[in-house]
Coordinates of C-alpha atoms in Angstrom, one line a residue:
X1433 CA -4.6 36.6 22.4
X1434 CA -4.5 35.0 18.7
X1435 CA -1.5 33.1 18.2
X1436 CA 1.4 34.5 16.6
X1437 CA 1.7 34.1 12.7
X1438 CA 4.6 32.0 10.8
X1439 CA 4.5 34.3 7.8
X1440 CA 5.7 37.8 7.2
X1441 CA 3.0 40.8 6.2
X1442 CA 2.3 42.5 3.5
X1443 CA 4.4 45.4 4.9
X1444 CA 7.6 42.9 5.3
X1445 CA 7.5 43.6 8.7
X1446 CA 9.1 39.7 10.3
X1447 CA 5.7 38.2 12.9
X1448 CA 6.9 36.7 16.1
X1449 CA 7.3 32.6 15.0
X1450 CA 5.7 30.8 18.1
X1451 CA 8.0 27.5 18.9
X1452 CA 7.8 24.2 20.2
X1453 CA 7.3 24.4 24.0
X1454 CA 6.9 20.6 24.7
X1455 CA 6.5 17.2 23.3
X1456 CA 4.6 14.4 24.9
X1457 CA 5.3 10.7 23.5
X1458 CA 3.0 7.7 25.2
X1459 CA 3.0 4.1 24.0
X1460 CA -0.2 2.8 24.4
X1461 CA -1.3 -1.3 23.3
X1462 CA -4.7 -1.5 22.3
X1463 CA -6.0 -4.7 22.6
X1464 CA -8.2 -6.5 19.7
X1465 CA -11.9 -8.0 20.7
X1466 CA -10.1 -11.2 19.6
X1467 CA -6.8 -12.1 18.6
X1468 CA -6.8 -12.7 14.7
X1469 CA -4.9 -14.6 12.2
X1470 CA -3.9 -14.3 8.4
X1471 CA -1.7 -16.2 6.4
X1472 CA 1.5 -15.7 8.1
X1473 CA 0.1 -17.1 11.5
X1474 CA -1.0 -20.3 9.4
X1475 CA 2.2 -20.4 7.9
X1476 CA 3.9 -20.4 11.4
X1477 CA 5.8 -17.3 10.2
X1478 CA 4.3 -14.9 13.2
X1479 CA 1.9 -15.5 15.9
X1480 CA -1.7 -14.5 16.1
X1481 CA -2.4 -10.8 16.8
X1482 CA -3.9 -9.3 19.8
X1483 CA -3.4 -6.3 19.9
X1484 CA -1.7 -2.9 18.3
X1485 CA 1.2 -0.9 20.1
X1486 CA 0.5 2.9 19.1
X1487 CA 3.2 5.4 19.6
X1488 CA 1.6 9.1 20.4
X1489 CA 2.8 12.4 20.1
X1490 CA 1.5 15.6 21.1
X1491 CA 3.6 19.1 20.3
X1492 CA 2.2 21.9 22.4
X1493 CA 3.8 25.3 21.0
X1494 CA 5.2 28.5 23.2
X1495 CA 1.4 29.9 22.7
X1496 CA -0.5 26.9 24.1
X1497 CA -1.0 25.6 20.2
X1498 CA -1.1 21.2 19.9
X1499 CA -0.6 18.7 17.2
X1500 CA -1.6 15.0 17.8
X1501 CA -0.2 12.5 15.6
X1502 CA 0.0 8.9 16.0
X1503 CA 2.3 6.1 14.7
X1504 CA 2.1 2.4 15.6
X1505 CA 3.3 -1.3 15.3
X1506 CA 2.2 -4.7 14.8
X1507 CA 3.3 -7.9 17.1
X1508 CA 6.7 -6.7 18.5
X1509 CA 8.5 -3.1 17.6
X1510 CA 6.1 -1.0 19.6
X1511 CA 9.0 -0.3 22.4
X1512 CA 11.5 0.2 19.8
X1513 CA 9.3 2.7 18.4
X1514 CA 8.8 4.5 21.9
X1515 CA 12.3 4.2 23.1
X1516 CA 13.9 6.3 19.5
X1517 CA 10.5 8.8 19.9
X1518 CA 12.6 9.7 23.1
X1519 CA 15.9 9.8 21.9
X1520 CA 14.0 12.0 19.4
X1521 CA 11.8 14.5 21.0
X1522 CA 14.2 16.7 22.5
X1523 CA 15.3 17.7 18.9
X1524 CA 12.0 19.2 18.4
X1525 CA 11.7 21.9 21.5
X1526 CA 12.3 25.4 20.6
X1527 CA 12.0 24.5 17.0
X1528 CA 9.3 26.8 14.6
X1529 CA 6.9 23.6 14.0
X1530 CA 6.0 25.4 10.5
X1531 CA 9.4 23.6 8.8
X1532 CA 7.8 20.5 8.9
X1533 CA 10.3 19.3 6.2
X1534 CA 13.4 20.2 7.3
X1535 CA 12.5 19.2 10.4
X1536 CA 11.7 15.6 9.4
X1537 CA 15.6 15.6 7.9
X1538 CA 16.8 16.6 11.7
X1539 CA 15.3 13.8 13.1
X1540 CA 16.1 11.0 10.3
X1541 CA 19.9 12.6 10.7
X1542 CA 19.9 11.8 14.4
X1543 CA 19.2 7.9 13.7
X1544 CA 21.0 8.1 10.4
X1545 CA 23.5 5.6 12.1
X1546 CA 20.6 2.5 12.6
X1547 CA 19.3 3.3 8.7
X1548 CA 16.4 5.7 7.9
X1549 CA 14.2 3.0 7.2
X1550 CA 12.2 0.9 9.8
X1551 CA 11.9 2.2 13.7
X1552 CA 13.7 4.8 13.1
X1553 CA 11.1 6.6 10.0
X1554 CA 8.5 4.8 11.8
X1555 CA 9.2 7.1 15.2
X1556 CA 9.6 10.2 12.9
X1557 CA 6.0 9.6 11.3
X1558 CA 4.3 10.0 15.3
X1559 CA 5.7 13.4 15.3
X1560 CA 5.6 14.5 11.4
X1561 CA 2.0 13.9 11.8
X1562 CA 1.5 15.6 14.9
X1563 CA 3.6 18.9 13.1
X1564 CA 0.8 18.6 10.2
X1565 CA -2.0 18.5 12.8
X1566 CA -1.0 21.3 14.0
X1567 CA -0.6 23.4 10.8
X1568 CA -4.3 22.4 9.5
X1569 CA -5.3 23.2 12.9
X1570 CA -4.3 26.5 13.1
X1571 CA -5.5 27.0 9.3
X1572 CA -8.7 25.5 10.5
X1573 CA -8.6 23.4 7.7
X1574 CA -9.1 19.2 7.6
X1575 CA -5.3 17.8 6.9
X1576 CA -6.7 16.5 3.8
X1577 CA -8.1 19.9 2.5
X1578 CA -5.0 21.3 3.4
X1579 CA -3.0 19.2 1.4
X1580 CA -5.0 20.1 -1.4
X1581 CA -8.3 17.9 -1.9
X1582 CA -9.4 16.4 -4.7
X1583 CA -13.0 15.0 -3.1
X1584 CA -14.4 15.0 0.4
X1585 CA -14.9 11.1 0.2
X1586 CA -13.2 7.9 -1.1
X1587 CA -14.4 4.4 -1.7
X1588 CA -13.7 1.8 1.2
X1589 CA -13.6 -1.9 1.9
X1590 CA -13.1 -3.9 5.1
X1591 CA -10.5 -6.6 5.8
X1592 CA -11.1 -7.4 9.6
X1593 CA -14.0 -9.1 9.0
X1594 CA -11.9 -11.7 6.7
X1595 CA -9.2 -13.1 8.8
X1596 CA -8.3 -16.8 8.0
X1597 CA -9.2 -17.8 11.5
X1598 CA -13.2 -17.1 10.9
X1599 CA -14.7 -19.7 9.6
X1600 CA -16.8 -19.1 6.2
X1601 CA -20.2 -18.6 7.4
X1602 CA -18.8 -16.1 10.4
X1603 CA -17.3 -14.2 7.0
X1604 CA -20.1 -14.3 5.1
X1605 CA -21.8 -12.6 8.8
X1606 CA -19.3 -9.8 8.8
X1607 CA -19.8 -9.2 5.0
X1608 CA -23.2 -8.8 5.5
X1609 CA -22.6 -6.4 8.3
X1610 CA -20.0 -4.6 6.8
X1611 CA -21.8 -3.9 3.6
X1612 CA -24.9 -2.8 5.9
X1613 CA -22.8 -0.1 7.6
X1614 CA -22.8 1.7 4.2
X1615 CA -19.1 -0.2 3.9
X1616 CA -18.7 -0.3 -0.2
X1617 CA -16.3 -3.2 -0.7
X1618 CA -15.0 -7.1 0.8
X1619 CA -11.3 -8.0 1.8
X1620 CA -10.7 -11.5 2.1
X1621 CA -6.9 -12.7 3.5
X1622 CA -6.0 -16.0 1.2
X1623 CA -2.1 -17.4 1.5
X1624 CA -3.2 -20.9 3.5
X1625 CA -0.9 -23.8 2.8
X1626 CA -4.1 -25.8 0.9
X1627 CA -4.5 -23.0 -2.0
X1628 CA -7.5 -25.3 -3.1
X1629 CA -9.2 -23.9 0.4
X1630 CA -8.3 -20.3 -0.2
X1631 CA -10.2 -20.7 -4.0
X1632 CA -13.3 -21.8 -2.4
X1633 CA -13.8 -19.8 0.2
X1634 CA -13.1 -16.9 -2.3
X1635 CA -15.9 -18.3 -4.6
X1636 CA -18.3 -18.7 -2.0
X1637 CA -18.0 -15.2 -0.9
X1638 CA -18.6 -14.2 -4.4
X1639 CA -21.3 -15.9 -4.8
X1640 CA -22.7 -14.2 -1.7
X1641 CA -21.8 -10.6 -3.2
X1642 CA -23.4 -11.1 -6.4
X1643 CA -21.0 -9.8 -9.1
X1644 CA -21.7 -5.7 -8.6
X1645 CA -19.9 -5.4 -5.1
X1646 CA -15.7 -5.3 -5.3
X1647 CA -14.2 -8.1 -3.5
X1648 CA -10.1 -8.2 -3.1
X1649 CA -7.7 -10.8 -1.5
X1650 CA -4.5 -10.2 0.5
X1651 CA -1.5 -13.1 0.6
X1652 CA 0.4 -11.3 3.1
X1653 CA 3.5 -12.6 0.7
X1654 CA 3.0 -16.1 1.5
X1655 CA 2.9 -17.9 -2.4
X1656 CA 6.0 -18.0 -4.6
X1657 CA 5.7 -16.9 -8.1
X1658 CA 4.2 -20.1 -9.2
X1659 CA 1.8 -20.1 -6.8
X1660 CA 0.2 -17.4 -7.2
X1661 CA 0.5 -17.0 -11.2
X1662 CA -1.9 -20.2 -10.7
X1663 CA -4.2 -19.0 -8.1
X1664 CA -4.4 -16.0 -10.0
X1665 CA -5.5 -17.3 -13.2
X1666 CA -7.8 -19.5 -10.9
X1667 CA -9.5 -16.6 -9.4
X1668 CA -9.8 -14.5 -12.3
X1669 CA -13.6 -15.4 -12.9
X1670 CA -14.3 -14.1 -9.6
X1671 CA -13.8 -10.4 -10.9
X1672 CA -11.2 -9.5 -8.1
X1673 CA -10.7 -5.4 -8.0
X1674 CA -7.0 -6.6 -6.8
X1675 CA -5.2 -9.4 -5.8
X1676 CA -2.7 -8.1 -2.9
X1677 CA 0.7 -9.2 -1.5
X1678 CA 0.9 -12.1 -3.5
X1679 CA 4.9 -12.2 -3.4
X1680 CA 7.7 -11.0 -1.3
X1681 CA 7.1 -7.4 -0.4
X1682 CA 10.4 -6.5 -1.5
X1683 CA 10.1 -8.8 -4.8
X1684 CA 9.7 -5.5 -7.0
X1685 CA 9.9 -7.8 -10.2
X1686 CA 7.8 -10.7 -9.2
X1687 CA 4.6 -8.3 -9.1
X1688 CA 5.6 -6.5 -12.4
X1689 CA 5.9 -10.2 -14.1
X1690 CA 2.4 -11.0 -12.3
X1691 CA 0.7 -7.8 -13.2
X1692 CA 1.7 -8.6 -16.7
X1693 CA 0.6 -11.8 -16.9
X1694 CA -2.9 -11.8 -15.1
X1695 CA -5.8 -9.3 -15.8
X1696 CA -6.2 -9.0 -12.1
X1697 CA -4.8 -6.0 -10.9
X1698 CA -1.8 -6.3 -8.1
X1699 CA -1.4 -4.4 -5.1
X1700 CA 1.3 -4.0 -3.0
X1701 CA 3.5 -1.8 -0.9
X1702 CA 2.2 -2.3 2.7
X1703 CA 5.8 -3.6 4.1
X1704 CA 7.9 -1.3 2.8
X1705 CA 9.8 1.5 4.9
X1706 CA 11.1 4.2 3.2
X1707 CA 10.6 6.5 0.1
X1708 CA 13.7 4.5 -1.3
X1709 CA 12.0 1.3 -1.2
X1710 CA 8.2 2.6 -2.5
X1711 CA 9.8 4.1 -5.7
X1712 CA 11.3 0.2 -6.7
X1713 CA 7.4 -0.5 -7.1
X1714 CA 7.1 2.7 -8.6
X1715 CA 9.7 2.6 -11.4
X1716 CA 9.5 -1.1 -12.0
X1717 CA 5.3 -0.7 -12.7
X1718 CA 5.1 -3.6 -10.2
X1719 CA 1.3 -2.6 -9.2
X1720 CA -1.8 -1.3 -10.1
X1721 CA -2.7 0.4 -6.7
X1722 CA 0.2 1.1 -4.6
X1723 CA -0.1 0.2 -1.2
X1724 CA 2.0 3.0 0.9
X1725 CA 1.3 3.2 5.1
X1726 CA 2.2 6.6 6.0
X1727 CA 3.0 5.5 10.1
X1728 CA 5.9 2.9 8.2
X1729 CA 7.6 5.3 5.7
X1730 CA 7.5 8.0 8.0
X1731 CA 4.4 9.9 7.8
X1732 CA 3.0 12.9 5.7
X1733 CA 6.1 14.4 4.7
X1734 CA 7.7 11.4 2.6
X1735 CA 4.2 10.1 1.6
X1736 CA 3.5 13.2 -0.3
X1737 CA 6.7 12.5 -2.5
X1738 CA 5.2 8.8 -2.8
X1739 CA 2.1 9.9 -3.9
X1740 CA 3.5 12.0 -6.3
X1741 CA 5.9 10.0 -8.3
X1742 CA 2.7 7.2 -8.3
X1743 CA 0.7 10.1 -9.7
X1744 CA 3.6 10.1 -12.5
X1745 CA 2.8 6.5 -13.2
X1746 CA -1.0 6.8 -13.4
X1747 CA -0.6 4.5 -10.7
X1748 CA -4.5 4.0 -8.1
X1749 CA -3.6 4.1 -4.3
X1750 CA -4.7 2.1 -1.7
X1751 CA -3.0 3.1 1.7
X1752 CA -2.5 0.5 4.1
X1753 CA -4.5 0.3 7.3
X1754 CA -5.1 3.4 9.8
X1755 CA -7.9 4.7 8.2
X1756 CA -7.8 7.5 10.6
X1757 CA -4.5 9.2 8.5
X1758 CA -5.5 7.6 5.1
X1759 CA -9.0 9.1 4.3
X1760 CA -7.1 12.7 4.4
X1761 CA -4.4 11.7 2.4
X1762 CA -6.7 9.8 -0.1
X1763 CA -8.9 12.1 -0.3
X1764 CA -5.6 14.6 -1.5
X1765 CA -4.8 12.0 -3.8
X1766 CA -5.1 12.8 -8.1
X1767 CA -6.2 9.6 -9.5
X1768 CA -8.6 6.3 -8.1
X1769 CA -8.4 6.0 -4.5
X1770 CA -9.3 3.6 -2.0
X1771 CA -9.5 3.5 1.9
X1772 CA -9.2 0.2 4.2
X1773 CA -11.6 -0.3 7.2
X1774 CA -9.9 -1.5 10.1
X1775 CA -11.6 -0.4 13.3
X1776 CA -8.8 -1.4 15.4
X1777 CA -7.8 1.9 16.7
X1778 CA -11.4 3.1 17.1
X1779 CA -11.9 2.7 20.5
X1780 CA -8.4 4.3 21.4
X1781 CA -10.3 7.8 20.1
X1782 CA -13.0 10.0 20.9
X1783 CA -14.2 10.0 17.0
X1784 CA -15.5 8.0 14.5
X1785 CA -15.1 8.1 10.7
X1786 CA -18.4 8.7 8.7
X1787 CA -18.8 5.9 6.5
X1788 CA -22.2 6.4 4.1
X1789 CA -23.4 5.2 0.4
X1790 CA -19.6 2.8 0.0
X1791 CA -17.8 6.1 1.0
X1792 CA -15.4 6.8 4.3
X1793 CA -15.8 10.5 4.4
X1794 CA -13.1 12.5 5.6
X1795 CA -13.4 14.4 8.6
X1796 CA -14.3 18.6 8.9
X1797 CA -12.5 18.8 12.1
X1798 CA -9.9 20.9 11.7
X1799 CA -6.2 18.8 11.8
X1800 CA -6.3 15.1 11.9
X1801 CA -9.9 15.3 13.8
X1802 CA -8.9 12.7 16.5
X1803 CA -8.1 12.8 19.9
X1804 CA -7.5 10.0 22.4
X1805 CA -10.1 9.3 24.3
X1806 CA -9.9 9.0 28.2
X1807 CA -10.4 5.2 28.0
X1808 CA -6.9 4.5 26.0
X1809 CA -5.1 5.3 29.5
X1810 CA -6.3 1.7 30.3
X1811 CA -3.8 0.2 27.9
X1812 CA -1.0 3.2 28.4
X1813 CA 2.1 1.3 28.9
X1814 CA 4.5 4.3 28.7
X1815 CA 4.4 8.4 28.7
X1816 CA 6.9 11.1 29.4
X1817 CA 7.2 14.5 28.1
X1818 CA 10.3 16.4 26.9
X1819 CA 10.3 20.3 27.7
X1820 CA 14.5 20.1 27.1
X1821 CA 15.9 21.1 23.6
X1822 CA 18.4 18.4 22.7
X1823 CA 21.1 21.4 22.1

C-alpha cells in the first residue's frame, strides 16, 4: 500500500494526511579513541573531552513511514538535552509531520519558559531533523537536494587531527593522512597561554603544506582583542583561509573590528544558540564565513533562515562540526561553502561520507542517509518511546 499523500490533487479532492504514530528519543555517549584537548582545556576553562553525548530521534508515522535525526552535546548537557526531548515528544504524536515549521514553534512554545535558546532549541533540532528526514525520504530525494542544491560536493578540512594535545610531529602525521584520504584542507586549534608556541607550530605546519593547500586556526575564544590583533598580523604570511573564534563568541563587535583590521578572514558562530544570536554576526559583518551548527540553533528549520540572511551579506559558510547534517545543508548553500571533518560520530552509524579530490560529497541516500548502526547500543545510556499525544 503506498503511503498516503500530504497534498491535495489536481481534482481538489482533500488525500488522507498520514500522522505521527510514535517518537523514539535515545541518548547515546560515544566515546572518542582518545580523549582530546584544545585551548580551553589548557586554559583550565573545561576538561579534556572524551566523548560526545548524541540525542536521537526517530518519528515513525500512522503508515509505518520514519525520520531519523540526531542532535548532540559536548562535555556536560547531554541529559539535559534528553530529559526536554521527553518533555517534548508527546507534542509530536498525532501531528501531520509535513508542517515541519509550525511544528518547530509548538515545541519552542512548550519550553518558552527556560528561553528558546540553548537545551531547549538544542532538543528541538533531534526532532526537526528527523521531520526533514522524513520528508526527503518519502520524496526520495537527499535532504540537501531537497532543500534546493546548488552542487553535489563541497570543499572540506579536518580539525581532529590538530588538537593542542598532539605533539607537532603526530600533527604533521595526521596532516599527511588526512590530505591522503582525498581530505582538501588543515585545521590547526591555537589559543595556548605561550602564543609564541601557537605561531610556530602554525609555521611549521605551513611549511609542511607548501603554500597551495588551505590551512585555518581555531582559538576556541581564548585571546582578548589584543591578543589576537597581534597573533593575527603575526600569522598573516602563513596565508590562513580563516582565523576562527579568536574572541568571545558573543563579542559581535570584537570580530567586526578584527575582520577590519587583518587581511585574514574571521570565522565564527559555532557557540551561538539561536537565530537571534547568529543574525548579531550577521548585521554587524563580524565574519567572513559564518560558523552556524544546525544541532545548537535548533536544526534545519532556523538554519535555513540563517543561511539566508548570510546569503544577504555575501557572507561564505562554514558549519560547525557534524559533518553528517552539514554536507546537505552546504551543499544547499548559494555562495562559498565549506564542510569540517570530524569523524567522531562515524562509528555510531552504519555509513560513511564520500570524501574524494578535497570534496565531502553529499550522500544519494534518500533523507539524511544515516542510520545508527547496531554497535551504538554499546554506549546507549537512555531510550523510551512516546506513542501518547501530549493533549
Amino acid at each position: 500500500m503506498p503511503p498516503r499523500a500530504y497534498c491535495r490533487t489536481t481534482q481538489g479532492r482533500d488525500l488522507a494526511v498520514d500522522k505521527i504514530a510514535s517518537v523514539e528519543i535515545g541518548l547515546y555517549e560515544v566515546p572518542l579513541k582518545k580523549a582530546l584537548s584544545d585551548a580551553k582545556v589548557l586554559t583550565g576553562r573545561q576538561k579534556a573531552l572524551s566523548h560526545v553525548d548524541m540525542l536521537t530521534a526517530l518519528v515513525r508515522t500512522e503508515d509505518g513511514q520514519e525520520g531519523f535525526g540526531f542532535s548532540y552535546s559536548l562535555r556536560a548537557g547531554g541529559r539535559a538535552l534528553y530529559a526536554h526531548a521527553r518533555d517534548l515528544a508527546g507534542f509530536l504524536v498525532g501531528e501531520d509531520p509535513a508542517d515541519i515549521g509550525r511544528l518547530w514553534e509548538k515545541l519552542a512554545w512548550q519550553g518558552a519558559s527556560v528561553a528558546r535558546t540553548g537545551v531547549t532549541v538544542q532538543a528541538i533540532a533531534a526532532f526537526d531533523l528527523a521531520l526533514w528526514d522524513l520528508k526527503a525520504r518519502r520524496c526520495g530525494l537527499p535532504l540537501g537536494k531537497l532543500l534546493g542544491a546548488y552542487r553535489d560536493s563541497v570543499p572540506c578540512y579536518n580539525t581532529s587531527g590538530g588538537y593542542l594535545n598532539a605533539e607537532l610531529d603526530e600533527v604533521l602525521a595526521n596532516v599527511d593522512r588526512s590530505l591522503s584520504a582525498g581530505i582538501g584542507g588543515i585545521k590547526l586549534k591555537v589559543g595556548q597561554p605561550d602564543v609564541a608556541k601557537d605561531i610556530g607550530r602554525v609555521e611549521a605546519v605551513r611549511a609542511h603544506l607548501g603554500a597551495g593547500v588551505p590551512l585555518m586556526v581555531d582559538a576556541n575564544q581564548q585571546w582578548d582583542f589584543t591578543t589576537a590583533l597581534r597573533a593575527g598580523r603575526d600569522l598573516e604570511a602563513c596565508r590562513l583561509t580563516w582565523m576562527e573564534e579568536p574572541l568571545a563568541a558573543y563579542d559581535y563587535e570584537g570580530h567586526a573590528r578584527l575582520s577590519e583590521r587583518l587581511d585574514t578572514p574571521i570565522a565564527t558562530g559555532e557557540m551561538l544558540s539561536s537565530v537571534a544570536e547568529v543574525s548579531n554576526l550577521i548585521d554587524g559583518r563580524s565574519v567572513t564565513f559564518l560558523q552556524p551548527d544546525a544541532p545548537r540553533i535548533g536544526g534545519v528549520t532556523p538554519f535555513q533562515k540563517v543561511a539566508v540572511m548570510a546569503e544577504a551579506r555575501r557572507m561564505k559558510l562554514a558549519p560547525h562540526f557534524v559533518m553528517e547534517i552539514h554536507i546537505h545543508l552546504a551543499c544547499a548553500y548559494p555562495l562559498e561553502s565549506w564542510v569540517e571533518h570530524i569523524e567522531w560520530l562515524e562509528p555510531a552509524f552504519n555509513e560513511r561520507i564520500r570524501i574524494s579530490g578535497g570534496q565531502m560529497h553529499m550522500p544519494t541516500a534518500p533523507g539524511l542517509g544515516f542510520s545508527l548502526a547496531d554497535a551504538a547500543a554499546q554506549w546507549r545510556a537512555a531510550q523510551e518511546t512516546v506513542r501518547t499525544a501530549a493533549y
